[in-house]
C-alpha positions as a Markdown table, in Angstrom:
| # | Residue | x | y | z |
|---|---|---|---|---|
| 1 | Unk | 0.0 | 0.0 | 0.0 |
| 2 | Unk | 1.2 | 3.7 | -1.0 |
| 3 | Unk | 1.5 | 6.4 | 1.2 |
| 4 | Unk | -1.3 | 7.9 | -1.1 |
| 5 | Unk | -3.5 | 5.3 | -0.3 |
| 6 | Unk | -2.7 | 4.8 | 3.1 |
| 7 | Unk | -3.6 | 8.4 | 3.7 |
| 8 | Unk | -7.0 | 8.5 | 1.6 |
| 9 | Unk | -8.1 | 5.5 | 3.9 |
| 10 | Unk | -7.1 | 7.4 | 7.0 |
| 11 | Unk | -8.8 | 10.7 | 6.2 |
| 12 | Unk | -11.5 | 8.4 | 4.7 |
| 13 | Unk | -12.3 | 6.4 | 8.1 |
| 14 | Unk | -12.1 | 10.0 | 10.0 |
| 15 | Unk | -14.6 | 11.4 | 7.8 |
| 16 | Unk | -16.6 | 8.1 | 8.2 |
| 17 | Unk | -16.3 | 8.4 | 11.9 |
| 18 | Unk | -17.4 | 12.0 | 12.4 |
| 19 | Unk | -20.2 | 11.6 | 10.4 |
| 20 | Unk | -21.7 | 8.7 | 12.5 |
| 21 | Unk | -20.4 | 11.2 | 15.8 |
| 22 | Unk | -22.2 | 14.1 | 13.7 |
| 23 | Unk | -25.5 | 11.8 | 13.7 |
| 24 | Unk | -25.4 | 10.6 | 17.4 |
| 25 | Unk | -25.0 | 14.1 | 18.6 |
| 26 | Unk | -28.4 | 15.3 | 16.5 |
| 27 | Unk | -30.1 | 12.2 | 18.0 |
| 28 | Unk | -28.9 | 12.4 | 21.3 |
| 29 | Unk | -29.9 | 16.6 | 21.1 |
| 30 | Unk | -33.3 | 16.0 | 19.9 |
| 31 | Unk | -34.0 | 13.4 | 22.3 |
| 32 | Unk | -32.6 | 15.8 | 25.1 |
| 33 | Unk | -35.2 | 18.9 | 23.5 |
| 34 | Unk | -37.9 | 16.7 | 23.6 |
| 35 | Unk | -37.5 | 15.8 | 27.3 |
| 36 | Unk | -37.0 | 19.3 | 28.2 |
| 37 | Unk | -40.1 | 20.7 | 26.3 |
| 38 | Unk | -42.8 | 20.0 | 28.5 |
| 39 | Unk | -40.3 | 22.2 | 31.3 |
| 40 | Unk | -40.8 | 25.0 | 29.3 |
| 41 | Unk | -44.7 | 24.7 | 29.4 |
| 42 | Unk | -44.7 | 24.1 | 33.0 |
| 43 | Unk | -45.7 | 27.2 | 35.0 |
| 44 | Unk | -42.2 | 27.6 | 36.6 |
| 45 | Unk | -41.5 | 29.6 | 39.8 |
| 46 | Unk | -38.9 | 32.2 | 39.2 |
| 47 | Unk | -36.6 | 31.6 | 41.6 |
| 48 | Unk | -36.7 | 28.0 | 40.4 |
| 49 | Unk | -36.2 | 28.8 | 36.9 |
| 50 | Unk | -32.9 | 31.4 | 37.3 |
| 51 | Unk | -31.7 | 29.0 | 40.2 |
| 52 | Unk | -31.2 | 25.7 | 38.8 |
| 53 | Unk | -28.9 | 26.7 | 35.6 |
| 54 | Unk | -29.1 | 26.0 | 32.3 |
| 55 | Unk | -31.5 | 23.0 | 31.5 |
| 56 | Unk | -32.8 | 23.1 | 28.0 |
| 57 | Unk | -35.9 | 25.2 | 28.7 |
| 58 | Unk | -34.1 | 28.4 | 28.0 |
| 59 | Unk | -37.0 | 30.5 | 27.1 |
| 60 | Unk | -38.3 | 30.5 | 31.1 |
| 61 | Unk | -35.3 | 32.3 | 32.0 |
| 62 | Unk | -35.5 | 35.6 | 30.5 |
| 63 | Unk | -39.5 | 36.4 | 32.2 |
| 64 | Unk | -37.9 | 34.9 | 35.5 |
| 65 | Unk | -35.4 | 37.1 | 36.0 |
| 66 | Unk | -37.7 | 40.0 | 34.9 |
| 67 | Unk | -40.2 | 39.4 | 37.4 |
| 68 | Unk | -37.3 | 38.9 | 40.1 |
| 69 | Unk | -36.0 | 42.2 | 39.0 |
| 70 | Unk | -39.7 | 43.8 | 38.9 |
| 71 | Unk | -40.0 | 42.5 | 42.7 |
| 72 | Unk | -36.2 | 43.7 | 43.6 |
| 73 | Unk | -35.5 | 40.0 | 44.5 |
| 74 | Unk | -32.5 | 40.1 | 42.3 |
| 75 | Unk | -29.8 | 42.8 | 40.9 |
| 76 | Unk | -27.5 | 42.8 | 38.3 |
| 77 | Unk | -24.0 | 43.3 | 39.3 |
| 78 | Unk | -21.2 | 45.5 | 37.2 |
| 79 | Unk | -19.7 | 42.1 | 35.7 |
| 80 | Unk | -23.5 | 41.8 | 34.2 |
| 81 | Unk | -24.3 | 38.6 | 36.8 |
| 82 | Unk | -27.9 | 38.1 | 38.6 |
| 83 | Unk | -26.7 | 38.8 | 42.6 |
| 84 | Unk | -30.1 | 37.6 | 45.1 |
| 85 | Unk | -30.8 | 40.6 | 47.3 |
């Protein structure tokens, strides 16, 4: 076997392999959004939803925190992060 050839089969079985990686990752994400979609249609409490980080149902966050900051539960700091009061 050439060097040529040896090297087509090597980038060939790396191409091969992302692609299957490439396709378990879109399974694996679509599985994980719809698990997480009836989160979002859930009425959430707002210091629930800005407390427990990032969990797929990223729509809740942004009314959460704008109730918290309506009720002066929560400030933003300089750096741009949620502080509780």
């Amino acid at each position: 076997m050439t060097r040529p050839d040896l090297v087509g089969a090597a980038c060939a079985a790396a191409a091969l392999g992302h692609l299957v990686l490439g396709a378990l990752w879109l399974l694996r994400d679509r599985a994980d959004r719809t698990r997480a979609r009836p989160a979002v249609c859930a009425a959430l409490d707002p210091y629930h939803a800005v407390t427990t980080g990032p969990w797929g149902a990223v729509e809740a966050v942004e009314p959460a925190v704008a109730e918290l900051l309506t009720a002066r539960l929560v400030e933003v700091g300089d750096d741009g992060r949620i502080r509780l009061t």
